[in-house]
Short mmCIF file of C-alpha atoms and ligand atoms in Angstrom, two decimals:
data_model
loop_
_atom_site.label_atom_id
_atom_site.label_comp_id
_atom_site.label_asym_id
_atom_site.label_seq_id
_atom_site.Cartn_x
_atom_site.Cartn_y
_atom_site.Cartn_z
CA UNK A 316 5.91 5.45 -25.20
CA UNK A 317 4.46 8.50 -23.44
CA UNK A 318 5.16 9.50 -19.85
CA UNK A 319 1.67 8.38 -18.97
CA UNK A 320 2.18 4.74 -19.98
CA UNK A 321 2.16 2.53 -16.91
CA UNK A 322 5.43 1.53 -15.33
CA UNK A 323 3.48 -1.01 -13.28
CA UNK A 324 0.10 -2.43 -14.10
CA UNK A 325 -1.84 -4.69 -11.72
CA UNK A 326 -4.80 -6.76 -12.90
CA UNK A 327 -7.10 -8.56 -10.48
CA UNK A 328 -4.23 -8.59 -7.99
CA UNK A 329 -4.94 -10.45 -4.74
CA UNK A 330 -2.66 -11.20 -1.81
CA UNK A 331 -3.97 -13.66 0.76
CA UNK A 332 -2.27 -15.03 3.87
CA UNK A 333 -3.12 -18.24 5.68
CA UNK A 334 -3.33 -17.71 9.43
CA UNK A 335 -3.60 -20.23 12.24
CA UNK A 336 -7.23 -20.32 13.47
CA UNK A 337 -8.50 -20.95 17.02
CA UNK A 338 -8.36 -24.79 16.78
CA UNK A 339 -5.35 -27.06 16.32
CA UNK A 340 -5.85 -27.65 12.60
CA UNK A 341 -8.01 -24.70 11.64
CA UNK A 342 -6.77 -21.89 9.42
CA UNK A 343 -8.19 -18.54 8.41
CA UNK A 344 -7.57 -16.62 5.21
CA UNK A 345 -6.57 -12.99 5.55
CA UNK A 346 -7.42 -11.21 2.30
CA UNK A 347 -4.98 -8.31 2.60
CA UNK A 348 -5.41 -7.21 -1.03
CA UNK A 349 -8.35 -8.28 -3.16
CA UNK A 350 -8.93 -7.92 -6.92
CA UNK A 351 -6.96 -4.71 -7.37
CA UNK A 352 -6.70 -3.18 -10.84
CA UNK A 353 -4.26 -0.30 -10.91
CA UNK A 354 -1.86 1.43 -13.29
CA UNK A 355 1.05 3.47 -11.94
CA UNK A 356 2.02 5.90 -14.72
CA UNK A 357 5.67 6.21 -15.58
CA UNK A 358 7.23 9.26 -13.93
CA UNK A 359 4.33 9.75 -11.51
CA UNK A 360 4.33 10.50 -7.80
CA UNK A 361 1.52 8.09 -7.03
CA UNK A 362 -0.13 8.32 -3.61
CA UNK A 363 -1.72 5.31 -1.92
CA UNK A 364 -3.83 6.22 1.09
CA UNK A 365 -6.07 4.55 3.64
CA UNK A 366 -6.24 3.78 7.33
CA UNK A 367 -3.98 1.28 9.01
CA UNK A 368 -5.21 -2.20 7.97
CA UNK A 369 -6.35 -1.06 4.51
CA UNK A 370 -3.73 -3.20 2.70
CA UNK A 371 -1.62 -0.37 1.29
CA UNK A 372 1.71 -1.64 2.65
CA UNK A 373 0.93 -5.17 1.39
CA UNK A 374 0.17 -3.78 -2.07
CA UNK A 375 3.45 -1.82 -2.04
CA UNK A 376 5.39 -4.96 -1.05
CA UNK A 377 3.72 -6.93 -3.84
CA UNK A 378 4.93 -4.34 -6.38
CA UNK A 379 8.44 -4.86 -4.99
CA UNK A 380 8.04 -8.61 -5.45
CA UNK A 381 8.62 -9.02 -1.71
CA UNK A 382 5.42 -11.08 -1.28
CA UNK A 383 3.84 -13.99 -3.08
CA UNK A 384 1.00 -12.94 -5.36
CA UNK A 385 -2.03 -15.17 -4.73
CA UNK A 386 -4.01 -14.28 -7.86
CA UNK A 387 -3.86 -11.89 -10.78
CA UNK A 388 -0.86 -10.32 -12.43
CA UNK A 389 1.54 -7.39 -12.25
CA UNK A 390 3.37 -6.21 -15.36
CA UNK A 391 6.44 -3.98 -15.17
CA UNK A 392 7.66 -2.08 -18.22
CA UNK A 393 10.28 0.67 -17.91
CA UNK A 394 11.02 0.89 -21.63
CA UNK A 395 14.23 -1.12 -21.18
CA UNK A 396 12.79 -4.35 -19.81
CA UNK A 397 9.33 -5.88 -19.41
CA UNK A 398 8.63 -8.29 -16.58
CA UNK A 399 5.68 -10.33 -15.43
CA UNK A 400 6.26 -10.19 -11.67
CA UNK A 401 4.53 -13.53 -11.07
CA UNK A 402 6.93 -15.31 -13.39
CA UNK A 403 10.40 -13.93 -12.88
CA UNK A 404 13.44 -16.09 -13.46
CA UNK A 405 16.17 -15.87 -10.80
CA UNK A 406 18.21 -13.69 -13.09
CA UNK A 407 15.31 -11.33 -13.84
CA UNK A 408 14.42 -11.15 -10.15
CA UNK A 409 17.99 -10.05 -9.40
CA UNK A 410 17.68 -7.38 -12.07
CA UNK A 411 14.25 -6.30 -10.78
CA UNK A 412 15.66 -5.81 -7.25
CA UNK A 413 17.99 -3.21 -8.72
CA UNK A 414 15.12 -1.45 -10.51
CA UNK A 415 12.57 -1.43 -7.65
CA UNK A 416 13.53 -0.19 -4.19
CA UNK A 417 11.97 0.68 -0.83
CA UNK A 418 12.49 3.68 1.44
CA UNK A 419 11.59 2.63 4.96
CA UNK A 420 9.34 4.47 7.36
CA UNK A 421 11.55 4.68 10.41
CA UNK A 422 14.95 6.28 9.78
CA UNK A 423 16.04 5.26 13.30
CA UNK A 424 15.38 1.51 12.94
CA UNK A 425 16.36 1.18 9.27
CA UNK A 426 20.09 1.85 9.63
CA UNK A 427 22.55 -0.53 11.27
CA UNK A 428 24.21 1.30 14.20
CA UNK A 429 27.46 -0.65 13.65
CA UNK A 430 28.05 0.42 10.05
CA UNK A 431 29.43 3.71 8.78
CA UNK A 432 27.23 5.74 6.47
CA UNK A 433 29.55 4.85 3.58
CA UNK A 434 29.09 1.12 4.24
CA UNK A 435 25.32 1.46 4.69
CA UNK A 436 24.95 3.17 1.31
CA UNK A 437 27.46 0.85 -0.40
CA UNK A 438 25.88 -2.40 0.86
CA UNK A 439 23.23 -2.79 -1.91
CA UNK A 440 25.92 -2.29 -4.57
CA UNK A 441 28.04 -5.02 -3.00
CA UNK A 442 25.14 -7.45 -2.36
CA UNK A 443 23.84 -7.02 -5.92
CA UNK A 444 27.34 -7.08 -7.43
CA UNK A 445 26.77 -3.80 -9.28
CA UNK A 446 30.32 -2.47 -9.05
CA UNK A 447 33.60 -4.18 -9.84
CA UNK A 448 36.03 -2.37 -7.54
CA UNK A 449 36.10 -0.50 -4.24
CA UNK A 450 36.96 2.66 -6.11
CA UNK A 451 33.89 2.33 -8.34
CA UNK A 452 31.72 1.67 -5.27
CA UNK A 453 33.12 4.74 -3.50
CA UNK A 454 32.51 6.93 -6.52
CA UNK A 455 28.91 5.77 -6.76
CA UNK A 456 28.39 6.27 -3.00
CA UNK A 457 29.82 9.79 -3.14
CA UNK A 458 27.68 10.68 -6.13
CA UNK A 459 24.38 9.53 -4.59
CA UNK A 460 25.31 11.00 -1.18
CA UNK A 461 25.84 14.39 -2.81
CA UNK A 462 22.48 14.14 -4.61
CA UNK A 463 20.88 13.43 -1.21
CA UNK A 464 22.67 16.45 0.31
CA UNK A 465 25.12 14.47 2.43
CA UNK A 466 28.76 15.52 2.42
CA UNK A 467 32.00 13.51 2.41
CA UNK A 468 32.52 14.03 6.12
CA UNK A 469 29.13 12.36 6.81
CA UNK A 470 30.24 9.14 5.09
CA UNK A 471 32.82 8.36 7.78
CA UNK A 472 30.36 8.66 10.67
CA UNK A 473 27.88 6.24 12.26
CA UNK A 474 24.07 6.75 12.13
CA UNK A 475 23.74 7.75 15.81
CA UNK A 476 25.53 11.03 14.99
CA UNK A 477 22.64 12.19 12.79
CA UNK A 478 19.21 13.78 13.24
CA UNK A 479 16.02 12.10 11.95
CA UNK A 480 16.02 14.13 8.73
CA UNK A 481 19.68 13.34 8.01
CA UNK A 482 19.08 9.63 8.70
CA UNK A 483 16.20 9.63 6.26
CA UNK A 484 18.51 11.18 3.64
CA UNK A 485 20.94 8.28 4.29
CA UNK A 486 18.05 5.79 3.83
CA UNK A 487 17.08 7.50 0.58
CA UNK A 488 20.70 7.39 -0.67
CA UNK A 489 20.85 3.67 0.13
CA UNK A 490 17.57 3.03 -1.74
CA UNK A 491 18.71 5.01 -4.78
CA UNK A 492 22.32 3.85 -5.04
CA UNK A 493 21.38 1.01 -7.44
CA UNK A 494 19.81 3.61 -9.77
CA UNK A 495 16.25 2.23 -9.56
CA UNK A 496 13.31 3.28 -11.75
CA UNK A 497 10.58 2.55 -9.19
CA UNK A 498 10.63 3.48 -5.50
CA UNK A 499 8.09 2.59 -2.82
CA UNK A 500 8.17 5.22 -0.07
CA UNK A 501 6.19 3.67 2.79
CA UNK A 502 5.19 6.37 5.32
CA UNK A 503 8.67 7.76 4.69
CA UNK A 504 8.10 11.11 6.38
CA UNK A 505 5.62 10.00 9.05
CA UNK A 506 8.24 9.76 11.81
CA UNK A 507 9.68 13.24 11.13
CA UNK A 508 8.85 16.73 12.43
CA UNK A 509 6.71 18.80 10.06
CA UNK A 510 9.56 21.18 9.12
CA UNK A 511 11.86 18.22 8.30
CA UNK A 512 9.04 16.50 6.36
CA UNK A 513 8.95 19.41 3.89
CA UNK A 514 12.71 19.16 3.39
CA UNK A 515 12.55 15.40 2.67
CA UNK A 516 9.52 15.76 0.37
CA UNK A 517 11.32 18.45 -1.63
CA UNK A 518 14.35 16.18 -1.88
CA UNK A 519 12.20 13.26 -3.14
CA UNK A 520 10.67 15.54 -5.77
CA UNK A 521 14.08 16.83 -6.84
CA UNK A 522 15.45 13.27 -7.13
CA UNK A 523 12.41 12.25 -9.15
CA UNK A 524 13.16 15.00 -11.66
CA UNK A 525 16.90 14.31 -11.82
CA UNK A 526 16.76 10.51 -11.87
CA UNK A 527 13.48 9.90 -13.74
CA UNK A 528 11.92 8.05 -10.82
CA UNK A 529 8.39 6.77 -10.38
CA UNK A 530 7.20 6.71 -6.76
CA UNK A 531 4.50 4.81 -4.96
CA UNK A 532 4.04 7.06 -1.93
CA UNK A 533 2.17 5.22 0.83
CA UNK A 534 0.70 7.49 3.48
CA UNK A 535 -2.16 7.92 5.91
CA UNK A 536 -1.63 11.70 5.79
CA UNK A 537 -3.76 13.25 3.06
CA UNK A 538 -2.37 16.73 3.52
CA UNK A 539 1.11 15.42 2.60
CA UNK A 540 -0.34 13.50 -0.36
CA UNK A 541 -2.17 16.62 -1.60
CA UNK A 542 1.11 18.50 -1.51
CA UNK A 543 3.33 16.03 -3.35
CA UNK A 544 1.39 13.42 -5.38
CA UNK A 545 -0.02 13.77 -8.87
CA UNK A 546 -2.28 10.69 -8.69
CA UNK A 547 -3.99 9.10 -5.69
CA UNK A 548 -5.58 5.72 -4.99
CA UNK A 549 -7.69 5.20 -1.86
CA UNK A 550 -7.80 1.73 -0.29
CA UNK A 551 -10.26 0.27 2.16
CA UNK A 552 -10.04 -3.25 3.53
CA UNK A 553 -7.86 -4.53 0.69
CA UNK A 554 -9.91 -2.94 -2.13
CA UNK A 555 -9.39 0.19 -4.17
CA UNK A 556 -12.40 2.41 -3.63
CA UNK A 557 -11.34 5.51 -5.60
CA UNK A 558 -8.51 6.57 -7.91
CA UNK A 559 -8.02 9.95 -9.57
CA UNK A 560 -5.52 12.68 -10.40
CA UNK A 561 -4.83 14.41 -7.06
CA UNK A 562 -6.46 17.69 -8.02
CA UNK A 563 -9.73 15.94 -9.02
CA UNK A 564 -9.80 13.75 -5.95
CA UNK A 565 -9.41 16.70 -3.60
CA UNK A 566 -11.77 18.97 -5.56
CA UNK A 567 -14.55 16.42 -6.05
CA UNK A 568 -14.17 13.23 -4.00
CA UNK A 569 -16.82 10.64 -4.93
CA UNK A 570 -16.55 7.84 -2.39
CA UNK A 571 -18.01 8.37 1.11
CA UNK A 572 -14.80 6.91 2.60
CA UNK A 573 -12.61 9.38 0.68
CA UNK A 574 -14.90 12.21 1.76
CA UNK A 575 -14.58 11.16 5.39
CA UNK A 576 -10.77 10.96 5.13
CA UNK A 577 -10.62 14.41 3.51
CA UNK A 578 -12.92 16.00 6.03
CA UNK A 579 -10.58 14.83 8.81
CA UNK A 580 -7.83 17.14 7.47
CA UNK A 581 -7.79 20.23 9.72
CA UNK A 582 -9.03 23.19 7.68
CA UNK A 583 -7.84 26.75 8.00
CA UNK A 584 -10.96 27.93 6.20
CA UNK A 585 -13.54 28.94 8.85
CA UNK A 586 -16.40 28.27 6.35
CA UNK A 587 -15.28 24.69 6.02
CA UNK A 588 -15.13 23.72 9.64
CA UNK A 589 -18.77 22.65 9.97
CA UNK A 590 -18.50 20.20 7.07
CA UNK A 591 -16.84 17.34 8.88
CA UNK A 592 -18.14 13.84 8.12
CA UNK A 593 -16.57 12.00 10.99
CA UNK A 594 -15.42 8.46 10.30
CA UNK A 595 -17.17 6.34 12.93
CA UNK A 596 -16.15 2.86 14.10
CA UNK A 597 -13.19 0.66 13.30
CA UNK A 598 -12.07 -0.91 10.05
CA UNK A 599 -13.42 -4.54 10.09
CA UNK A 600 -11.04 -7.51 10.28
CA UNK A 601 -9.73 -8.64 6.87
CA UNK A 602 -10.16 -12.26 8.08
CA UNK A 603 -13.90 -11.66 8.37
CA UNK A 604 -14.85 -8.84 5.97
CA UNK A 605 -18.50 -7.82 5.73
CA UNK A 606 -20.48 -8.88 2.62
CA UNK A 607 -21.30 -6.40 -0.15
CA UNK A 608 -19.55 -3.04 0.03
CA UNK A 609 -16.80 -3.44 2.61
CA UNK A 610 -17.46 0.10 3.85
CA UNK A 611 -21.19 -0.41 4.53
CA UNK A 612 -20.70 -1.00 8.28
CA UNK A 613 -19.41 2.60 8.63
CA UNK A 614 -21.09 4.38 5.73
CA UNK A 615 -23.89 6.86 6.59
CA UNK A 616 -25.38 6.35 3.09
CA UNK A 617 -25.58 2.53 3.12
CA UNK A 618 -28.80 1.01 1.77
CA UNK A 619 -29.84 -2.62 1.26
CA UNK A 620 -27.92 -3.21 -1.98
CA UNK A 621 -24.71 -2.04 -0.27
CA UNK A 622 -24.98 -4.95 2.18
CA UNK A 623 -25.46 -7.51 -0.58
CA UNK A 624 -23.46 -6.55 -3.65
CA UNK A 625 -19.87 -5.41 -3.82
CA UNK A 626 -19.60 -2.29 -6.04
CA UNK A 627 -17.04 -2.39 -8.84
CA UNK A 628 -14.70 0.44 -9.76
CA UNK A 629 -16.37 2.44 -12.53
CA UNK A 630 -15.46 5.60 -14.43
CA UNK A 631 -16.85 8.74 -12.88
CA UNK A 632 -14.75 11.18 -14.92
CA UNK A 633 -11.50 11.33 -16.88
CA UNK A 634 -9.10 8.99 -15.05
CA UNK A 635 -11.45 9.21 -12.04
CA UNK A 636 -12.81 5.82 -10.89
CA UNK A 637 -14.98 5.05 -7.89
CA UNK A 638 -16.48 1.91 -6.33
CA UNK A 639 -19.81 2.99 -4.81
CA UNK A 640 -23.39 2.08 -5.79
CA UNK A 641 -24.60 5.58 -4.96
CA UNK A 642 -21.85 7.94 -6.10
CA UNK A 643 -23.94 9.66 -8.82
CA UNK A 644 -26.92 10.19 -6.55
CA UNK A 645 -24.68 11.53 -3.77
CA UNK A 646 -22.83 13.83 -6.17
CA UNK A 647 -26.15 15.28 -7.46
CA UNK A 648 -27.35 15.90 -3.92
CA UNK A 649 -24.30 18.04 -3.06
FE1 SF4 B 1041 -21.67 3.64 1.15
FE2 SF4 B 1041 -23.15 1.98 -0.28
FE3 SF4 B 1041 -21.38 3.53 -1.48
FE4 SF4 B 1041 -20.56 1.50 0.00
S1 SF4 B 1041 -21.72 1.36 -1.89
S2 SF4 B 1041 -19.74 3.54 0.01
S3 SF4 B 1041 -22.09 1.51 1.63
S4 SF4 B 1041 -23.21 4.20 -0.36
#
């Protein structure tokens, strides 16, 4: 199996939630993720971007088997085991929890203030029954703490004694202590200062190399994604609208939504400053999405067909897919 084989593969994946409506017995369906087809290559640093409300966190949670899948399937294959995430036995689910982990966004809220760093990092090992003695647990905790650049002295302290960057290293150590293959990092550097962000991103990259990890890196910050990810998928209102290797996506974005997100990144190039395609309006409610292309209410290029027919993801280059009726025309006009 090559490095590019998918670790996770989603087909027609949909996640819907039933919500209480206005009336006593009425309900609404929130389509948080709809008909997503996506492969996450083994060993990749896979970026998932979009505005708040695009469904990226829900998709990440579905890959962790933390949510019920409404429709479609997700296959996991790390070379050692193969799982269909919709049909996991209790035993396989327990094993999958060890293989798929989450790094939280907020390093301040994620750590219990009443536990020492040693106990915080050791907890997953104890809950999952992965070690058979305290000595074995301590060895594993020390090993992962060292990989995450924490020292022995840190293990005796409580989280309040640490800065944001150090707390995030504790969160990362906790997520990696079970030796997972797949890690969802959900806005994991968003709460940190820019200088600390670089330190944490370099650590994630180093750990990926040393531990053979595959990341799903969820972020609204495209400049961070450009720096660290090798593949990117762009989501809008529960749908994938564009996926590509990072270099291609940034060099030649196809979807008007991707272009608008990219043009919002502050540019240091004075020739580039006049090129901004500002993203107007708000993302519509996923309980009442517009018909046709979900982006048509904000797209400056929308025509009649966009309001009637939903575009499907289609190949626009090697590994580069886009869901827009007009992408070829728009690319020629550039
Ligand atoms: Fe814009 Fe139409 Fe393309 Fe949607 S399908 S992004 S509305 S041009």
